[in-house]
Tab-separated table of N, CA and C and ligand atoms in Angstrom:
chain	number	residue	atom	x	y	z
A	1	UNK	N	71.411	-27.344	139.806
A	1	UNK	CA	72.241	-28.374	139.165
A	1	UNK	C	73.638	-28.323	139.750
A	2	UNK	N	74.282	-29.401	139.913
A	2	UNK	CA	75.438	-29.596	140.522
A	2	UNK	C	76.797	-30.828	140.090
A	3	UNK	N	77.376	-30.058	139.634
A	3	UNK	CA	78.497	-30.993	139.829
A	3	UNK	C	79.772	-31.446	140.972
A	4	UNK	N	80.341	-32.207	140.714
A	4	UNK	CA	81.537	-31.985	141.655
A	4	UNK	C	83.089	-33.017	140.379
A	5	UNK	N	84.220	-32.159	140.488
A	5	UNK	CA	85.474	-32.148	140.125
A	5	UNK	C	86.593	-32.970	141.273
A	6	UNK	N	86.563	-33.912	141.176
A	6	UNK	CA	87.523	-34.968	142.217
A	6	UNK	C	89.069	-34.947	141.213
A	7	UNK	N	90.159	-34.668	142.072
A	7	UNK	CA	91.051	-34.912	141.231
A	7	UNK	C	91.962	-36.027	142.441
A	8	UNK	N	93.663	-36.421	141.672
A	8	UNK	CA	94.045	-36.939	142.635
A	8	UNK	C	95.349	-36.310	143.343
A	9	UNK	N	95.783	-35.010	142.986
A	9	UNK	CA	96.690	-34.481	143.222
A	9	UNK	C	96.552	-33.268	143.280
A	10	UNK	N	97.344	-32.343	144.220
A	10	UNK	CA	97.364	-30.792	143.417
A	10	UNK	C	97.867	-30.439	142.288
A	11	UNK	N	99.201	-31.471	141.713
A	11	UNK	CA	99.731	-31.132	140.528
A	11	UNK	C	98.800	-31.488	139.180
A	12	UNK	N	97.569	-31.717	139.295
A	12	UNK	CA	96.632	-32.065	138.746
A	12	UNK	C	95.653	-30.806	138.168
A	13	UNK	N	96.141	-29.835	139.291
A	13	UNK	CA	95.173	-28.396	138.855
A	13	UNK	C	95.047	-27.923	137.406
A	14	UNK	N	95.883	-27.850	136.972
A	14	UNK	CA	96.278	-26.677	135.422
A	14	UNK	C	95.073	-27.922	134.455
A	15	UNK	N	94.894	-29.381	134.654
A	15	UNK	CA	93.818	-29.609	133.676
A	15	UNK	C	92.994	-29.623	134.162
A	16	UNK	N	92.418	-30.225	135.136
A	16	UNK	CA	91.097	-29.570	136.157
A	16	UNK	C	90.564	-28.928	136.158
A	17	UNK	N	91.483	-27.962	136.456
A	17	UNK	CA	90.782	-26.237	136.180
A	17	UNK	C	89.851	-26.155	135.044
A	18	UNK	N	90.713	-26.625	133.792
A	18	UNK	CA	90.137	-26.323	132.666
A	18	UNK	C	88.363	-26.783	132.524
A	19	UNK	N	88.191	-27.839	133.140
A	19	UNK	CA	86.975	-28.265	133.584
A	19	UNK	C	85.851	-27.148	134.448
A	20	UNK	N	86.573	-27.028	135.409
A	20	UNK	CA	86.274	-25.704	136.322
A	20	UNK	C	85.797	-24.630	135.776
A	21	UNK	N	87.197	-24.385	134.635
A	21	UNK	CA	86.260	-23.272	133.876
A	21	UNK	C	84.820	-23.036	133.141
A	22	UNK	N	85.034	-24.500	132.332
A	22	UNK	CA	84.082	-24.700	131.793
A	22	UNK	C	82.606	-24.525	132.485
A	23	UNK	N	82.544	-25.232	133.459
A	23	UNK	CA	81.311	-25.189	134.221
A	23	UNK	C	81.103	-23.992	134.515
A	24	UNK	N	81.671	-23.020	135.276
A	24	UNK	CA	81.475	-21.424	135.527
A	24	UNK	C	81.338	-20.737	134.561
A	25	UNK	N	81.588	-21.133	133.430
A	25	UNK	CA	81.257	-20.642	131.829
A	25	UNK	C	79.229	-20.875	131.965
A	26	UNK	N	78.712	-21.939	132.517
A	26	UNK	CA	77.702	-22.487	132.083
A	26	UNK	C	76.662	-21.904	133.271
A	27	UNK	N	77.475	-21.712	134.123
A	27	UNK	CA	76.409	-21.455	135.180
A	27	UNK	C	76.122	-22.437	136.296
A	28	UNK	N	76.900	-23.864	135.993
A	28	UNK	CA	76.856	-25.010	137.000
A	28	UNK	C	77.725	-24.845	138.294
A	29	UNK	N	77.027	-25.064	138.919
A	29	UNK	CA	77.468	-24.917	140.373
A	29	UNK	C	78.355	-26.031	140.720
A	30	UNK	N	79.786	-26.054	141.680
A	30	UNK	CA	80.769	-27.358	141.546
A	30	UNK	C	81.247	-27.379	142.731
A	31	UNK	N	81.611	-28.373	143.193
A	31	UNK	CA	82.427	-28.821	144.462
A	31	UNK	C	83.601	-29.097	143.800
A	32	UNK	N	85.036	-29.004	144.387
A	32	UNK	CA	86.438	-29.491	143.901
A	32	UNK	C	86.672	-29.881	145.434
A	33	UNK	N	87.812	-31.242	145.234
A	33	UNK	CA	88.087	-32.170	145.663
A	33	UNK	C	88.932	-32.810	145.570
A	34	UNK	N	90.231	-32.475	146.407
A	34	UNK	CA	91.308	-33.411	145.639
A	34	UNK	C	91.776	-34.709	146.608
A	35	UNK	N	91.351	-35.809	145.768
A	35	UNK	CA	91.097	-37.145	146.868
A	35	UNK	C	92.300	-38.029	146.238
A	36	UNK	N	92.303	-39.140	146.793
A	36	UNK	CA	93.275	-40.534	145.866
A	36	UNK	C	92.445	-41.018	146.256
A	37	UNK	N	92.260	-42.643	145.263
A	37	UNK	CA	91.944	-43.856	145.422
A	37	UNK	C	92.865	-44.886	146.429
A	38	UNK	N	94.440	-44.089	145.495
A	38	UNK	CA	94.899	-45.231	146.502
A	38	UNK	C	95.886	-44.444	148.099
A	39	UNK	N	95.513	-42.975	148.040
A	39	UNK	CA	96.109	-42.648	149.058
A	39	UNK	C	95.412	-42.424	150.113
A	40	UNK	N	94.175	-41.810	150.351
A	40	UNK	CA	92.895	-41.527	151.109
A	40	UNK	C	91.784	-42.169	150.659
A	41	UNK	N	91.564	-43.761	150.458
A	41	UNK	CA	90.765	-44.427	150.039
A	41	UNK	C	89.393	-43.978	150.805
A	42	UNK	N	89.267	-44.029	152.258
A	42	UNK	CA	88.468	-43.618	153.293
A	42	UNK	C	87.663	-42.531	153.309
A	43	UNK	N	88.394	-41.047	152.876
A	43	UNK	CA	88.053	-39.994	152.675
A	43	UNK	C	87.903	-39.630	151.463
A	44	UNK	N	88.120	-40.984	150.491
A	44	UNK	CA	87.150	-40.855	148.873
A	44	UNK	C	85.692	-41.102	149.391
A	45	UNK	N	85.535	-42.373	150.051
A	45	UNK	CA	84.434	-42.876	150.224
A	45	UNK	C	83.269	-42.088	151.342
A	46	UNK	N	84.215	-41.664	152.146
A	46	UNK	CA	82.961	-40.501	152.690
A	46	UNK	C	82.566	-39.556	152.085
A	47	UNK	N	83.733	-38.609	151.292
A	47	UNK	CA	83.341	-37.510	150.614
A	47	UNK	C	82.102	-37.965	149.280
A	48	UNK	N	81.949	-39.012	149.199
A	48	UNK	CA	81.312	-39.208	148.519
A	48	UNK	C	79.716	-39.506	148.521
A	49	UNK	N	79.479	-40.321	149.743
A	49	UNK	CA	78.508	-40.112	150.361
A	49	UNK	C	77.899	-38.745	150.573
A	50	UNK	N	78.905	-38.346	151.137
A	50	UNK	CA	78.692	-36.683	151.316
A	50	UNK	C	77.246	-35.901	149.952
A	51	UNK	N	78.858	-36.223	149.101
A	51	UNK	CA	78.289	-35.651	147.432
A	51	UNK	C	76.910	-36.155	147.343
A	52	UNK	N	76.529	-37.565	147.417
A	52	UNK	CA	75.375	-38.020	146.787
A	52	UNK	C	74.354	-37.371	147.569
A	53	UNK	N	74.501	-37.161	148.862
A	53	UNK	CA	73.320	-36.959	149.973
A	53	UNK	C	73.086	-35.427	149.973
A	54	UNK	N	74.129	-34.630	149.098
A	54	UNK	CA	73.714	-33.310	149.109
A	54	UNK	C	73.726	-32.838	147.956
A	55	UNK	N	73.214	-33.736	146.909
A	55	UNK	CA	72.628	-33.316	145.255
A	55	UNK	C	73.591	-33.164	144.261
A	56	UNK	N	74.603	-33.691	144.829
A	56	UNK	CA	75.500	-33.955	143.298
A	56	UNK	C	74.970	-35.041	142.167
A	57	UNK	N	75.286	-34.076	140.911
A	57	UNK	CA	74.661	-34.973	140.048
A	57	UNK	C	75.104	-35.892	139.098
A	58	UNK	N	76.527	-35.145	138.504
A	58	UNK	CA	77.574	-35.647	137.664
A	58	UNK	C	78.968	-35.550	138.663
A	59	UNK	N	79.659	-36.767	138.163
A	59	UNK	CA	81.254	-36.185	138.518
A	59	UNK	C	82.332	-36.033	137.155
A	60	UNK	N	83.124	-35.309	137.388
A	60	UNK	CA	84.463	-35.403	136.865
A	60	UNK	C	85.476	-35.727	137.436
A	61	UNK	N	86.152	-36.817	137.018
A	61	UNK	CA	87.309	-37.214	138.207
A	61	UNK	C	88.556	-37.264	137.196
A	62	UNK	N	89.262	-36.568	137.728
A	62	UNK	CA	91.087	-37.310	136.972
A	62	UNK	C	92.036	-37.237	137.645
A	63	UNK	N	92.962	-38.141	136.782
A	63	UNK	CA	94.307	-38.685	137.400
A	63	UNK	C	95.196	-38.844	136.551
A	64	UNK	N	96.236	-39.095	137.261
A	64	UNK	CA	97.445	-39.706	136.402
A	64	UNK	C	98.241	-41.002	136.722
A	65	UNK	N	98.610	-41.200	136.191
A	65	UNK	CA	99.966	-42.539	136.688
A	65	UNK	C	98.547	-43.866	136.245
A	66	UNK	N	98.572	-44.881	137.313
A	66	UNK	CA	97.987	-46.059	137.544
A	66	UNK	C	96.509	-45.421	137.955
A	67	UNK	N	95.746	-44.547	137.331
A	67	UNK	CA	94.188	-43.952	137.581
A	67	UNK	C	93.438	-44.360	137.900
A	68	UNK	N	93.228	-45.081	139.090
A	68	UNK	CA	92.155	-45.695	139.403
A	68	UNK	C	91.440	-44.846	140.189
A	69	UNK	N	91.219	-43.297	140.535
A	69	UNK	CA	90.300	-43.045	141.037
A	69	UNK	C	88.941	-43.063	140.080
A	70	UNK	N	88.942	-42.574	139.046
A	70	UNK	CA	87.715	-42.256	138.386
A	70	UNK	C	86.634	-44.038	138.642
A	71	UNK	N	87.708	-44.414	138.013
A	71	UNK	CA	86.613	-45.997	138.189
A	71	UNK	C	86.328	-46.286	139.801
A	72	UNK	N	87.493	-45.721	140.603
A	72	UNK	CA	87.133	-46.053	141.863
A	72	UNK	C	85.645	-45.704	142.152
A	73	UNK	N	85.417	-44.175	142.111
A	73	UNK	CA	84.515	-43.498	142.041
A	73	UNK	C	82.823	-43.945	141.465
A	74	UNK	N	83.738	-44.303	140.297
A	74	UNK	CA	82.217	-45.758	139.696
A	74	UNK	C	81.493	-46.217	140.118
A	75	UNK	N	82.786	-47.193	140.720
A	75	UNK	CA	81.701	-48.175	141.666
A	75	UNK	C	81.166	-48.413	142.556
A	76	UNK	N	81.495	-46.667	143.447
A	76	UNK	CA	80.943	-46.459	144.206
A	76	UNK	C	79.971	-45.737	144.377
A	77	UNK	N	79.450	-44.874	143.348
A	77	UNK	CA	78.211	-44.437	142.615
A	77	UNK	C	77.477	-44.531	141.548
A	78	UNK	N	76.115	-44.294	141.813
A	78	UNK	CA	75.290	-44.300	140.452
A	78	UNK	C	75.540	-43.497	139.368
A	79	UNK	N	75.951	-42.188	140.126
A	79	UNK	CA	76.029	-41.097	139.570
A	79	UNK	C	77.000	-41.504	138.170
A	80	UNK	N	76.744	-40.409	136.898
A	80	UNK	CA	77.094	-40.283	135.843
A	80	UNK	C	78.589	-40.059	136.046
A	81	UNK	N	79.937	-40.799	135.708
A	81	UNK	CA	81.479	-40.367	136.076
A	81	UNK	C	82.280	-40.094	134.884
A	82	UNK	N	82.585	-39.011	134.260
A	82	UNK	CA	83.146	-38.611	133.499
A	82	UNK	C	85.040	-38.254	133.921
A	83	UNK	N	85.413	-39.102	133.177
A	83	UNK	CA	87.804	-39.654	133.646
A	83	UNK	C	87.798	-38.466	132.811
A	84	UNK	N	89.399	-37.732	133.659
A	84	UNK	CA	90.270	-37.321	132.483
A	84	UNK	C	91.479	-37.775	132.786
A	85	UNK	N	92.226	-38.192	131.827
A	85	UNK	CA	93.430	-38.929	131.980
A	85	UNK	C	94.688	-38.085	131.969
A	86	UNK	N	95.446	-37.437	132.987
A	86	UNK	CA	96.455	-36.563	133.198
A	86	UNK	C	97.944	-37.173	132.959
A	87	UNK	N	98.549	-36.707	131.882
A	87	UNK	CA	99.858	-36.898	131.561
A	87	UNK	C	100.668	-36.375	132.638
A	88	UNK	N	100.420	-37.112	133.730
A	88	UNK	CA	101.639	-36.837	135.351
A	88	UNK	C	102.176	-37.371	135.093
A	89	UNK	N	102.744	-38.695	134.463
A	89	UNK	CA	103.917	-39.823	134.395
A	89	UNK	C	104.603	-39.686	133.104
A	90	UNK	N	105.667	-40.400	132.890
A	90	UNK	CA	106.319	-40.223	132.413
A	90	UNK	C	106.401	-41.319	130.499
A	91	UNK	N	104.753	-41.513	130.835
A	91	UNK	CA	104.100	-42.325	129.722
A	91	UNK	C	102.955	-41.082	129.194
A	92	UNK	N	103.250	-40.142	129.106
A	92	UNK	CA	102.224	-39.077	128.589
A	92	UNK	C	100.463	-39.090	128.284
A	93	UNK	N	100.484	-39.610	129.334
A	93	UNK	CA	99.164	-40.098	129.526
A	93	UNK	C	98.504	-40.876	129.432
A	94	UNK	N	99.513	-41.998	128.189
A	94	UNK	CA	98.538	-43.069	127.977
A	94	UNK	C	98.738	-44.301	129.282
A	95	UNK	N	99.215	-44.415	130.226
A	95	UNK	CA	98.950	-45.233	131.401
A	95	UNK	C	97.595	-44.727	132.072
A	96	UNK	N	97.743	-43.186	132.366
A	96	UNK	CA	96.440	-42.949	132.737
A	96	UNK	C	94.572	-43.219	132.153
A	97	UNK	N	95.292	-42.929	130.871
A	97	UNK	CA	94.068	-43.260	129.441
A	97	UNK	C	93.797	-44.265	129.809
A	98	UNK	N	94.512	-45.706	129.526
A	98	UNK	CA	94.264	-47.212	129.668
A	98	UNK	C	93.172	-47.413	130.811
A	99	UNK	N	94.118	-47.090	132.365
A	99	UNK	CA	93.240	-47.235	133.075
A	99	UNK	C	91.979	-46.368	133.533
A	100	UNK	N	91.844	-45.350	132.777
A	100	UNK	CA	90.724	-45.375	132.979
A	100	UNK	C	89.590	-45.589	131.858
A	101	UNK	N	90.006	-45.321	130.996
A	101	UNK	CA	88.672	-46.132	129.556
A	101	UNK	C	88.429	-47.621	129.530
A	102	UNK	N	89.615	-48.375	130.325
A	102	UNK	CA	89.013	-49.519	130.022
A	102	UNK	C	88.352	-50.587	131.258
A	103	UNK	N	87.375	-50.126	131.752
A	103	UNK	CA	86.680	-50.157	132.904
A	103	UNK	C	85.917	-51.559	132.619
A	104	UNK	N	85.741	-52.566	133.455
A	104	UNK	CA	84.902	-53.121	133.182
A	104	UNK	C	83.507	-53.223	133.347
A	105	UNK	N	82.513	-54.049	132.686
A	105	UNK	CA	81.246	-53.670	132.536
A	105	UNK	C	80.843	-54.463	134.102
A	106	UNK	N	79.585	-53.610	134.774
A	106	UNK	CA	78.996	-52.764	134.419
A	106	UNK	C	79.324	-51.379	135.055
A	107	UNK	N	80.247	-50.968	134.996
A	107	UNK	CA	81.062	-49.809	136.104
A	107	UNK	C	81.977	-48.519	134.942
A	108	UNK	N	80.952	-48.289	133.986
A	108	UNK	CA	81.601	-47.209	132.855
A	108	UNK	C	81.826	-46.225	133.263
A	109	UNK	N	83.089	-45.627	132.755
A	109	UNK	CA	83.505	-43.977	132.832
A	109	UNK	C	83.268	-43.426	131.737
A	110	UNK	N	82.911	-42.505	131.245
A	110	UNK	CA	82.807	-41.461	130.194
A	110	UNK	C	83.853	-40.708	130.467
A	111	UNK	N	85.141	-41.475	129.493
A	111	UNK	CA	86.820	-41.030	129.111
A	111	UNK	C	86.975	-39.727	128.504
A	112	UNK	N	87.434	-38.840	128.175
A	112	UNK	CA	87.784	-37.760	127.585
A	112	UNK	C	89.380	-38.183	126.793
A	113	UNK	N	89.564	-37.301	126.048
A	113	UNK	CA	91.203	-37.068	126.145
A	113	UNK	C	92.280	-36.766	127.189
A	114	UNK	N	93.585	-37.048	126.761
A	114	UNK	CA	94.373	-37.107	127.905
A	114	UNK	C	94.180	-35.499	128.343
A	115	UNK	N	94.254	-35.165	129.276
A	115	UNK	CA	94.537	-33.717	129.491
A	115	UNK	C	93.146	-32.886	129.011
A	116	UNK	N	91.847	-33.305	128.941
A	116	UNK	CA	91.121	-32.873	128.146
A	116	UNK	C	90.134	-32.465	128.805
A	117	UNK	N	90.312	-31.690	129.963
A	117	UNK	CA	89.463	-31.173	131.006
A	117	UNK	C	88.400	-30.207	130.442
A	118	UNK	N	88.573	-29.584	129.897
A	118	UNK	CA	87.038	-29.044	129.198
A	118	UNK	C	86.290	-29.630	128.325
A	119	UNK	N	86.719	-30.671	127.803
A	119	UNK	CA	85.649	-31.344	127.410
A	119	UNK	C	84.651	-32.022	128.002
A	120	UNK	N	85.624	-32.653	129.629
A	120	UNK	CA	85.112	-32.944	130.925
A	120	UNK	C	83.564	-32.453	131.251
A	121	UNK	N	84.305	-31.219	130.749
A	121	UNK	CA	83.103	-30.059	131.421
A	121	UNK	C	82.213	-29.701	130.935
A	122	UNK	N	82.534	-29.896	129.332
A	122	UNK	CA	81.394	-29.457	128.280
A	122	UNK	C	80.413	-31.130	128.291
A	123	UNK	N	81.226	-31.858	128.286
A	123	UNK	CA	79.833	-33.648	128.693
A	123	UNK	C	79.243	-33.259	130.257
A	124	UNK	N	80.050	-33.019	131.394
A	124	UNK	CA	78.970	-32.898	132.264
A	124	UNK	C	77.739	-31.659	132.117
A	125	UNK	N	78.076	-30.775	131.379
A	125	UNK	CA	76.593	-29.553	130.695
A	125	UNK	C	75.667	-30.576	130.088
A	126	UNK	N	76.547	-30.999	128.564
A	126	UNK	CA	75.129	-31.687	127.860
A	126	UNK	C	74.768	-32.573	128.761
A	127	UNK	N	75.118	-33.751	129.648
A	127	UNK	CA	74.287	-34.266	130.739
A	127	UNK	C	73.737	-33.441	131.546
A	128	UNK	N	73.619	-32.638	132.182
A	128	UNK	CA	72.695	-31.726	133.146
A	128	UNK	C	72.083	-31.506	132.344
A	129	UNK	N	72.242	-30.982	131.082
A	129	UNK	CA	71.298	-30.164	129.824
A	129	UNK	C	69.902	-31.322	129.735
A	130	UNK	N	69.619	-32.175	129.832
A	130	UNK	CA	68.731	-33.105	129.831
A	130	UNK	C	68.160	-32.704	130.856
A	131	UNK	N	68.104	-32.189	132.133
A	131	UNK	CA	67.356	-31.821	133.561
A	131	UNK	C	66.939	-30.551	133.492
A	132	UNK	N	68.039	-29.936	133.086
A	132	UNK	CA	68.104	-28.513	132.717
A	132	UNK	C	68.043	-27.955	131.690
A	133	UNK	N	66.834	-27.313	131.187
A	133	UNK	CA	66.785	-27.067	129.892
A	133	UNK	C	67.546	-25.751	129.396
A	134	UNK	N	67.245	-24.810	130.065
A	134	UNK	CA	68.099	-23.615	130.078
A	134	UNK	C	69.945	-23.486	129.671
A	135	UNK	N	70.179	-25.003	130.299
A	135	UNK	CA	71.415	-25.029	130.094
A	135	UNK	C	71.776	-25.662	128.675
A	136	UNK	N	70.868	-26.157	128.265
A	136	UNK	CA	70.971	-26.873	126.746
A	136	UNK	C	70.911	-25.648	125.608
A	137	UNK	N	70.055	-24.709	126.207
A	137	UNK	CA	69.881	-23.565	125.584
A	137	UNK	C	71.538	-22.807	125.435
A	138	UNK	N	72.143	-22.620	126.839
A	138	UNK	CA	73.268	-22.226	126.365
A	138	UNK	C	74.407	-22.412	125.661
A	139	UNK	N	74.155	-23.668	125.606
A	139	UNK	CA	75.078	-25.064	124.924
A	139	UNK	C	75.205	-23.999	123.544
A	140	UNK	N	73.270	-24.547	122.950
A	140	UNK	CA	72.998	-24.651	121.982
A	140	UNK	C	73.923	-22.906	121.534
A	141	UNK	N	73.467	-21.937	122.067
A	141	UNK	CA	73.911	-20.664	121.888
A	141	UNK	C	75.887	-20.622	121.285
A	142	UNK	N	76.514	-21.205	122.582
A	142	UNK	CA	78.078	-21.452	122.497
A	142	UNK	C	78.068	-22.118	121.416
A	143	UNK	N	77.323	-23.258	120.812
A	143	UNK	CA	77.594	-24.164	119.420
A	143	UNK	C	77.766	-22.890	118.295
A	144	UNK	N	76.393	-21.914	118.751
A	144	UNK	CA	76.359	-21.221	117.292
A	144	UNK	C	77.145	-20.086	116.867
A	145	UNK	N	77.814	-19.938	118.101
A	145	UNK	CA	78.769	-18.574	117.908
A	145	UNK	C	80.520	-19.273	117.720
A	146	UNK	N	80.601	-20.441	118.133
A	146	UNK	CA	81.510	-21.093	117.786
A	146	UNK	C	81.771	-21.728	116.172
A	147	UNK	N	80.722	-21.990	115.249
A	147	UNK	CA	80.302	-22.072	114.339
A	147	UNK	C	80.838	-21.236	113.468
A	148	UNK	N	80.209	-19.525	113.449
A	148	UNK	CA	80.327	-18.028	113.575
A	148	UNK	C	82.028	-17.758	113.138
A	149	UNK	N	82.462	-18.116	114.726
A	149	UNK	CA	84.071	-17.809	114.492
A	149	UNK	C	84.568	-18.722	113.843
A	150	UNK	N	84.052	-20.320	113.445
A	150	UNK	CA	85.239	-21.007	112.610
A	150	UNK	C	84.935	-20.614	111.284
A	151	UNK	N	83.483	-19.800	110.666
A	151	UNK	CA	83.466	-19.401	109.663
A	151	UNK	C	84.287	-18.222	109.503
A	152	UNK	N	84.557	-17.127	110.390
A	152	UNK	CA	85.350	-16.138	110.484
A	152	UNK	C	86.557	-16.177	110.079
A	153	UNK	N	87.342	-17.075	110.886
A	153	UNK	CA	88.631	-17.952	111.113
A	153	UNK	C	89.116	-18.006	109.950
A	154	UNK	N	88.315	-19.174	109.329
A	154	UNK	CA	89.118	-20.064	108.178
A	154	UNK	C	88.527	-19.827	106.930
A	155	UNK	N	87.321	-18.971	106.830
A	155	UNK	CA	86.974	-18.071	104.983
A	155	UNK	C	88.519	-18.128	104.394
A	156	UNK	N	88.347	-18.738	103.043
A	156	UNK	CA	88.870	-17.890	102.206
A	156	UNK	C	90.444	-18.832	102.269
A	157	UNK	N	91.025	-19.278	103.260
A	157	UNK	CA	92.189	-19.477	103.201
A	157	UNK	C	92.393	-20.409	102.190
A	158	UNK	N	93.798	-19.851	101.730
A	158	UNK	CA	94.398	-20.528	101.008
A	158	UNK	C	95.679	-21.179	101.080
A	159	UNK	N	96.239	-22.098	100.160
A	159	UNK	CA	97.713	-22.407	100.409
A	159	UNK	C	98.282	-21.642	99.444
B	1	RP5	C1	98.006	-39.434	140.675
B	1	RP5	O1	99.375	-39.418	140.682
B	1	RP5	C2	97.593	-37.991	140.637
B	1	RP5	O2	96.349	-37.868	140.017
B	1	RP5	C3	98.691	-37.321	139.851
B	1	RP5	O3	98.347	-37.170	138.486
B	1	RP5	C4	99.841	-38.308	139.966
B	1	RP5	C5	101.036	-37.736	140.651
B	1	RP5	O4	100.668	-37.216	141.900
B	1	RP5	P1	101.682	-36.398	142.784
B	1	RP5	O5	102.823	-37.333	143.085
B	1	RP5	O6	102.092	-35.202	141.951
B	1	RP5	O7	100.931	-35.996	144.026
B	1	RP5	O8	97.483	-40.059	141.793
């Protein structure tokens, strides 16, 4: 199983990552990639080819400012494209949010929160988790120990 992590900047790493992590949490194997839509349009579109022809299955793509890579990315694959919208500008993300949740049909992104790179990561699992059963298994495991600690956590409190 395979993913790949497209971002559009290096200053993009610190939420990315968080994605990154996630997947190496799971056991998914990842390509990272840091492309533009609108700066290396060319070397989006090969690297991408690339991806499809050597078993990538999901992407995660994010950006900031005017985000058009993730949708870029869209419409240039079948593949499943999961945005995260990076508070780089000076509109805290919601320029990035806009453009990328509001995609038109038939060219959908599966949006996250601004900055919300592990969640990125936890939707591209439960999608592999459908191919991969093993990995649904671990899901399922992380649900129940997460469960565990919010019962731990928050017993008992009071005001
Ligand atoms: C976007 O512009 C990138 O995804 C980044 O979030 C933002 C700023 O990029 P840099 O100017 O830091 O390279 O394309």
């Amino acid at each position: 199983m395979k993913a790949a992590i497209i971002f559009g900047s290096r200053s993009d790493t610190p939420v990315m990552g968080k994605a990154a992590e996630v997947l190496r949490e799971f056991g998914v194997d990842f390509s990272s990639h840091i492309l533009s839509a609108h700066r290396v349009p060319e070397l989006l579109w090969e690297t991408l080819k690339n991806l499809e022809e050597t078993g990538t299955e999901v992407i995660i793509a994010g950006a900031g400012l005017a985000a058009h890579l993730p949708g870029v990315i869209a419409s240039l694959t079948l593949l499943p494209v999961i945005g995260v919208p990076v508070s780089s500008g000076g509109l805290g993300g919601l320029d990035a949010l806009l453009s990328i949740v509001q995609m038109p049909k038939p060219i959908p992104v599966a949006t996250v929160g601004v900055d919300n790179g592990a969640n990125a990561g936890f939707l591209a699992c439960r999608i592999l988790s459908l191919k991969y059963p093993p990995l649904g298994e671990r899901l399922a495991a992380y649900r129940s120990k997460m469960k565990a600690n919010f019962a731990r956590d928050n017993q008992g409190a009071e005001l």
